[in-house]
Coordinates of C-alpha atoms and ligand atoms in Angstrom, one line a residue:
M21 CA 84.1 126.8 72.2
G22 CA 86.5 125.2 74.7
K23 CA 83.8 122.6 75.4
E24 CA 84.6 120.6 72.4
Q25 CA 84.9 116.9 73.0
H26 CA 85.8 114.3 70.4
T27 CA 85.6 111.2 72.6
F28 CA 82.4 109.1 72.8
D29 CA 80.2 110.6 75.5
I30 CA 80.2 107.3 77.4
Y31 CA 81.8 108.3 80.7
S32 CA 81.2 111.6 82.5
P33 CA 84.3 112.2 84.5
P34 CA 84.5 114.9 87.2
K35 CA 86.5 117.9 86.2
I36 CA 89.8 116.9 87.9
E37 CA 93.0 116.8 86.0
F38 CA 95.3 114.2 87.6
V39 CA 98.9 114.9 86.7
R40 CA 101.0 112.6 88.9
G41 CA 100.8 109.8 91.4
E42 CA 102.8 108.3 94.2
G43 CA 102.0 105.1 96.0
A44 CA 98.3 105.3 96.9
R45 CA 98.0 109.0 96.2
L46 CA 97.1 111.0 93.1
Y47 CA 97.7 114.7 92.6
D48 CA 95.8 117.2 90.4
A49 CA 97.1 120.1 88.4
D50 CA 96.7 122.3 91.5
N51 CA 98.7 119.8 93.5
R52 CA 95.7 118.8 95.5
E53 CA 96.2 115.3 96.9
Y54 CA 93.7 112.5 96.6
M55 CA 93.7 109.1 98.3
D56 CA 93.1 106.6 95.6
C57 CA 90.8 103.7 96.5
A58 CA 89.8 103.3 92.9
A59 CA 93.2 102.2 91.8
G60 CA 92.1 102.2 88.1
I61 CA 89.4 99.8 89.2
A62 CA 91.6 97.2 90.9
V63 CA 94.3 97.6 88.3
N64 CA 97.1 99.6 89.9
C65 CA 97.9 97.0 92.4
L66 CA 101.4 98.4 93.1
G67 CA 100.2 102.0 93.2
Y68 CA 101.8 104.8 91.2
G69 CA 105.5 105.1 90.5
H70 CA 106.5 101.8 92.0
P71 CA 110.3 101.8 91.4
H72 CA 110.5 98.2 90.1
M73 CA 107.6 98.8 87.7
V74 CA 109.2 102.0 86.4
E75 CA 112.6 100.4 85.9
S76 CA 111.0 97.4 84.2
L77 CA 109.1 99.5 81.8
K78 CA 112.1 101.6 81.0
K79 CA 114.2 98.5 80.3
A80 CA 111.4 97.0 78.2
A81 CA 111.2 100.2 76.2
E82 CA 114.8 99.8 75.1
G83 CA 114.0 96.3 73.8
I84 CA 111.6 95.1 71.2
W85 CA 108.2 96.7 71.8
H86 CA 106.2 94.4 69.7
L87 CA 106.6 91.0 68.0
S88 CA 103.9 88.9 66.5
N89 CA 102.9 85.7 68.2
L90 CA 104.2 84.1 64.9
F91 CA 107.5 84.4 66.8
E92 CA 108.6 83.3 70.3
I93 CA 108.0 86.4 72.4
P94 CA 110.5 87.2 75.2
G95 CA 109.0 86.8 78.6
Q96 CA 105.9 84.8 77.6
Q97 CA 107.0 81.4 78.7
K98 CA 108.4 82.9 81.9
L99 CA 105.1 84.6 82.8
A100 CA 103.0 81.6 81.8
T101 CA 105.2 79.3 83.8
R102 CA 104.9 81.5 86.9
L103 CA 101.1 81.7 86.6
C104 CA 100.9 77.9 86.2
D105 CA 103.3 77.2 89.1
N106 CA 101.0 79.2 91.4
T107 CA 97.6 78.0 90.2
F108 CA 95.6 75.0 89.0
A109 CA 96.6 75.8 85.4
D110 CA 98.9 74.1 82.9
R111 CA 98.5 76.5 80.0
V112 CA 98.0 80.3 79.4
F113 CA 96.7 82.4 76.5
F114 CA 97.6 86.1 76.9
T115 CA 95.2 88.9 76.0
N116 CA 95.0 92.7 76.4
S117 CA 91.9 92.9 78.6
G118 CA 89.6 91.1 80.9
A119 CA 86.8 90.8 78.3
E120 CA 89.2 89.1 75.9
A121 CA 90.4 86.8 78.6
M122 CA 86.8 85.8 79.2
E123 CA 86.1 85.5 75.4
C124 CA 89.0 83.0 75.3
A125 CA 87.7 81.1 78.3
I126 CA 84.2 80.9 76.7
K127 CA 85.6 79.7 73.3
T128 CA 87.9 77.2 75.0
A129 CA 85.0 75.7 77.0
R130 CA 82.9 75.2 73.9
R131 CA 85.8 74.0 71.8
Y132 CA 86.7 71.4 74.6
H133 CA 83.2 69.8 74.3
F134 CA 83.4 70.0 70.5
E135 CA 86.8 68.2 70.5
T136 CA 85.6 65.6 73.0
G137 CA 82.5 64.6 71.0
N138 CA 79.9 66.8 72.6
P139 CA 79.4 69.6 70.1
D140 CA 75.9 70.3 71.5
R141 CA 77.4 71.4 74.8
V142 CA 77.5 75.1 74.1
N143 CA 75.5 76.8 76.9
I144 CA 77.2 78.7 79.7
L145 CA 75.4 79.1 83.0
T146 CA 76.0 82.5 84.6
F147 CA 74.6 84.4 87.6
E148 CA 72.5 87.5 88.0
G149 CA 74.7 90.5 89.0
A150 CA 77.7 89.1 87.1
F151 CA 80.0 91.2 85.0
H152 CA 82.3 89.7 82.4
G153 CA 83.1 92.6 80.1
R154 CA 81.6 94.7 77.3
T155 CA 82.1 92.7 74.1
I156 CA 79.1 91.1 72.4
A157 CA 79.7 87.7 74.0
T158 CA 80.6 89.0 77.5
V159 CA 77.6 91.3 77.8
A160 CA 75.5 88.3 77.0
A161 CA 77.4 86.4 79.7
G162 CA 76.9 89.2 82.2
G163 CA 73.2 89.3 81.3
N164 CA 72.7 92.8 82.5
E165 CA 69.8 94.2 80.5
K166 CA 71.2 97.8 80.6
Y167 CA 74.3 96.6 78.8
L168 CA 72.4 94.6 76.2
E169 CA 69.8 97.1 75.2
G170 CA 70.1 98.4 71.7
F171 CA 72.9 96.2 70.6
G172 CA 71.0 93.7 68.5
P173 CA 70.3 90.1 69.3
K174 CA 71.8 88.9 72.5
A175 CA 74.5 86.4 71.7
P176 CA 73.0 82.9 72.3
G177 CA 74.4 80.4 74.7
F178 CA 74.3 82.2 78.0
I179 CA 71.7 81.4 80.7
S180 CA 71.6 83.8 83.6
L181 CA 70.4 82.2 86.9
P182 CA 69.4 83.8 90.2
F183 CA 72.4 84.3 92.6
G184 CA 72.5 81.6 95.3
D185 CA 69.5 79.6 94.1
H186 CA 70.8 76.0 94.1
E187 CA 67.6 74.4 92.8
A188 CA 67.4 76.8 89.8
L189 CA 71.0 75.9 89.0
K190 CA 70.4 72.1 89.2
A191 CA 67.3 72.5 87.0
A192 CA 69.2 74.5 84.4
I193 CA 71.9 71.8 83.8
D194 CA 71.2 69.5 80.8
E195 CA 73.0 67.9 77.8
T196 CA 73.6 71.3 76.2
T197 CA 75.5 72.8 79.2
A198 CA 79.2 73.5 78.5
A199 CA 80.2 75.3 81.6
I200 CA 79.3 77.3 84.7
L201 CA 80.9 80.7 84.9
V202 CA 81.2 82.7 88.1
E203 CA 83.2 85.4 89.8
P204 CA 84.3 84.2 93.3
V205 CA 83.5 87.7 94.4
Q206 CA 81.2 89.8 92.2
G207 CA 83.0 93.1 91.8
E208 CA 80.7 95.3 89.6
G209 CA 77.7 93.5 91.0
G210 CA 78.3 95.0 94.5
V211 CA 81.2 93.1 96.0
R212 CA 79.1 90.0 96.6
E213 CA 81.1 87.0 97.8
V214 CA 80.1 83.5 96.7
P215 CA 80.5 81.3 99.9
G216 CA 83.3 78.7 99.6
Q217 CA 80.7 76.0 100.2
C218 CA 78.8 77.1 97.1
L219 CA 82.0 77.2 95.0
R220 CA 82.8 73.7 96.1
G221 CA 79.2 72.7 95.3
L222 CA 79.6 74.1 91.7
R223 CA 82.8 72.0 91.3
E224 CA 80.9 68.8 92.4
L225 CA 78.0 69.6 90.0
C226 CA 80.5 70.1 87.2
D227 CA 82.3 66.9 87.8
E228 CA 79.0 65.0 88.1
H229 CA 77.8 66.3 84.7
G230 CA 81.0 66.5 82.8
I231 CA 80.9 70.2 82.4
L232 CA 83.6 72.8 83.0
L233 CA 84.0 75.3 85.9
M234 CA 85.1 78.7 84.8
F235 CA 86.1 81.5 87.2
D236 CA 86.3 85.1 86.3
E237 CA 89.1 86.5 88.5
V238 CA 89.7 89.6 86.4
Q239 CA 89.0 91.8 89.4
T240 CA 89.6 89.4 92.3
G241 CA 92.9 88.0 91.1
V242 CA 96.6 88.9 91.7
A243 CA 96.4 89.2 95.5
R244 CA 93.5 91.6 95.6
S245 CA 91.5 89.1 97.8
G246 CA 94.3 88.5 100.2
K247 CA 95.2 85.2 98.4
L248 CA 96.9 85.2 95.0
F249 CA 93.5 84.2 93.6
A250 CA 90.3 84.5 95.5
H251 CA 89.2 80.9 94.9
Q252 CA 92.3 79.8 96.7
W253 CA 90.6 80.7 100.0
H254 CA 88.2 77.8 99.4
D255 CA 89.9 74.5 98.4
V256 CA 88.3 74.5 95.0
E257 CA 89.9 74.7 91.5
P258 CA 88.3 75.7 88.2
D259 CA 89.1 74.3 84.7
L260 CA 89.4 77.7 83.2
M261 CA 90.0 81.2 84.6
G262 CA 90.2 84.7 83.2
I263 CA 92.5 87.2 84.8
A264 CA 93.4 90.8 83.9
K265 CA 93.4 94.1 85.8
G266 CA 96.0 93.6 88.6
I267 CA 98.3 91.3 86.5
G268 CA 99.6 94.3 84.4
G269 CA 99.7 96.8 87.3
G270 CA 98.4 99.4 84.9
F271 CA 99.7 98.0 81.6
P272 CA 96.9 96.4 79.6
L273 CA 97.2 92.7 80.1
G274 CA 94.9 89.8 80.6
A275 CA 95.2 86.0 80.4
C276 CA 93.1 82.9 80.1
L277 CA 94.4 80.1 82.3
A278 CA 93.4 76.4 81.6
R279 CA 94.0 72.9 82.7
E280 CA 96.0 70.8 80.1
E281 CA 93.1 68.6 79.1
V282 CA 91.0 71.6 78.3
A283 CA 93.6 73.8 76.7
I284 CA 94.6 71.1 74.3
A285 CA 91.2 71.7 72.5
M286 CA 92.6 75.0 71.3
G287 CA 95.0 73.8 68.7
P288 CA 96.9 75.7 66.0
G289 CA 94.8 78.3 64.3
T290 CA 91.8 78.1 66.6
H291 CA 92.3 81.5 68.2
G292 CA 94.6 84.5 68.1
S293 CA 95.5 88.1 69.1
T294 CA 97.8 90.6 67.4
Y295 CA 98.9 92.3 70.6
G296 CA 98.1 89.7 73.3
G297 CA 101.2 88.7 75.1
N298 CA 103.5 91.3 73.5
P299 CA 107.0 92.0 74.9
L300 CA 106.1 95.2 76.8
A301 CA 103.0 93.5 78.4
M302 CA 105.1 90.4 79.4
A303 CA 107.8 92.6 81.0
M304 CA 105.1 94.4 83.1
G305 CA 103.3 91.2 84.0
N306 CA 106.6 89.6 85.1
A307 CA 107.4 92.8 87.0
V308 CA 104.1 92.7 88.9
L309 CA 104.8 89.0 89.8
D310 CA 108.3 89.8 91.0
V311 CA 106.7 91.8 93.7
V312 CA 103.5 89.9 94.4
L313 CA 105.2 86.5 94.6
E314 CA 107.9 87.8 97.0
D315 CA 107.7 86.0 100.3
G316 CA 105.1 87.6 102.5
F317 CA 103.6 90.0 100.0
V318 CA 100.2 88.3 99.7
E319 CA 100.1 87.7 103.5
S320 CA 100.8 91.4 104.0
V321 CA 97.8 92.3 101.8
N322 CA 95.6 90.1 104.0
D323 CA 97.0 91.5 107.2
K324 CA 96.3 95.0 106.1
A325 CA 92.9 94.1 104.9
I326 CA 91.8 92.7 108.2
V327 CA 92.8 95.9 110.0
F328 CA 91.3 98.1 107.4
R329 CA 88.0 96.2 107.3
Q330 CA 87.8 96.5 111.1
Y331 CA 88.1 100.3 110.8
L332 CA 85.4 100.3 108.1
S333 CA 83.1 98.3 110.3
E334 CA 83.4 100.9 113.0
L335 CA 82.0 103.4 110.6
L336 CA 78.8 101.5 110.5
D337 CA 78.1 102.4 114.2
T338 CA 79.0 106.1 113.6
Y339 CA 76.9 106.5 110.4
P340 CA 73.9 104.2 110.8
D341 CA 71.8 106.4 108.5
L342 CA 74.4 106.2 105.7
L343 CA 75.9 102.8 105.8
E344 CA 74.5 99.3 106.3
D345 CA 77.3 96.8 105.9
V346 CA 80.9 96.1 105.0
R347 CA 81.6 93.2 102.7
G348 CA 84.3 91.7 100.5
S349 CA 87.6 89.9 100.6
G350 CA 91.0 91.3 101.2
L351 CA 91.3 94.7 99.7
L352 CA 88.3 94.2 97.4
L353 CA 85.9 95.9 99.9
G354 CA 82.5 97.3 99.7
M355 CA 80.1 99.3 101.9
K356 CA 76.5 99.1 101.2
A357 CA 74.9 102.5 101.4
K358 CA 71.5 103.5 102.7
V359 CA 71.6 106.7 100.5
P360 CA 72.4 106.8 96.8
N361 CA 75.9 105.4 96.4
V362 CA 76.9 107.8 93.7
E363 CA 76.1 110.8 96.0
L364 CA 78.5 109.3 98.6
V365 CA 81.1 108.7 96.0
A366 CA 80.9 112.4 95.1
A367 CA 80.9 113.5 98.8
L368 CA 84.1 111.5 99.4
R369 CA 85.7 112.8 96.3
D370 CA 85.1 116.4 97.6
Q371 CA 87.2 115.4 100.6
G372 CA 90.0 114.0 98.4
L373 CA 89.1 110.3 98.5
L374 CA 88.4 108.3 95.4
V375 CA 86.1 105.3 95.6
V376 CA 84.0 103.5 93.0
A377 CA 80.3 102.9 92.8
A378 CA 79.1 99.3 92.3
G379 CA 75.8 97.5 91.9
S380 CA 73.4 96.9 94.8
N381 CA 74.0 100.5 96.0
V382 CA 77.5 99.6 97.2
I383 CA 80.7 101.8 97.2
R384 CA 83.8 99.9 96.4
I385 CA 87.0 100.5 98.2
L386 CA 90.0 99.2 96.2
P387 CA 93.2 100.8 97.4
P388 CA 96.5 99.7 95.8
L389 CA 97.8 96.6 97.5
V390 CA 100.9 98.6 98.6
V391 CA 98.7 100.9 100.8
N392 CA 100.5 101.5 104.1
D393 CA 99.3 102.3 107.7
E394 CA 99.6 106.0 107.2
D395 CA 97.6 105.8 103.9
M396 CA 94.9 103.8 105.6
R397 CA 94.5 106.3 108.4
E398 CA 94.3 109.1 106.0
I399 CA 91.7 107.2 103.9
L400 CA 89.6 106.8 107.0
N401 CA 90.0 110.4 108.1
R402 CA 88.7 111.5 104.7
M403 CA 86.0 109.0 104.7
R404 CA 84.7 110.4 108.0
A405 CA 85.0 113.9 106.7
G406 CA 83.0 113.0 103.6
L407 CA 80.3 111.1 105.5
D408 CA 80.1 114.0 108.0
A409 CA 79.7 116.5 105.2
Y410 CA 77.0 114.3 103.5
Q411 CA 75.2 113.9 106.8
A412 CA 75.2 117.7 107.3
T413 CA 73.5 118.2 103.9
M414 CA 70.8 115.7 104.9
A415 CA 70.1 117.4 108.2
G416 CA 70.1 120.8 106.5
Ligands
PLP688 C1 86.8 94.5 84.6 C2 86.2 93.2 84.5 C3 86.0 92.5 83.3 C4 86.3 93.2 82.0 O1 87.6 93.6 81.9 P1 88.0 94.7 80.7 O2 89.5 94.7 80.8 O3 87.3 95.9 81.0 O4 87.6 94.1 79.4 C5 85.6 91.2 83.3 N1 85.2 90.6 84.4 C6 85.4 91.2 85.6 C7 85.0 90.4 86.9 C8 85.8 92.5 85.7 O5 85.9 93.1 86.9

């Protein structure tokens, strides 16, 4: 008794009951404070209780909560226009999650080739270590065996290639290739950045072969990288891009962005979503952009990130037995651990600091983008305390 659980036993959360949040801090039922460098996994970009977000949601709650896409939805054209004005894109399809945004991108890529007389171009080239979501198609795109096992036949049409192997990539392109799909910085895969030169190389390959370039910016997007979108560091543009996480600031929202020529392939009736782009989601997406598109906001993220990363780098010298490098872009940061990353995550949590484990034995540090100097100092204090405590257990 008392241990009854009626949710799927998929996650094993620590026994902490978070009851409120403020900025970059969370508080449990005993009012213990935690510095939050998980931020709902790069979702809560404006932290907790941001006044503009709270006001916007209250206002939206007094309006129409839901309207089918059979009708013109308030806020949709505004949010789509703002996303297009600030990116390569001309058209947007709204979803409720990152996986759905990627599903739409995958369908759009195939449909584009179908409509332009190349129905055999169906295969999507992806990279080892990728993560694109947990639906049947997106686990196939991610190619991670652990996520595919036991779920029946892997959806066809996804070819996973070694990370950074140009020859393998060139050899994989043929007349069945529809698109190349890549995260500019792999998040789940261990905060692995794709060099700008490689992204530009992918663009050239795509142009040469008439195939589409798709970016998954579900985690890297909406100023997380220190630019509005991570690829904007590198003078390269995709044909299709999936976003989610930060764009809703905590409200479930995703989007597939596309160039006109590509989006046009998705004509009436080709796709749909009951909830995607609903009025509440549009209000929250617009509220996030009200803040993120303010003059200087994105630059401020980058400025903070440079300082923060410098501090993290200094930890490498202090804890050479625990940490081996600092990586990432903007406030999507990772530290590669020399000891099991999940043990470090737990040791930091014991000191009131929340971080996230990622692939390649990395710990991910994803503070809300509104993190301030005092927060950053406190994060570092707790990080040192956690690393000291861990080191003491090793010595003992
Ligand atoms: C989180 C994530 C997804 C999946 O998003 P969901 O909202 O969980 O479906 C896809 N791609 C990347 C890069 C992500 O980080």
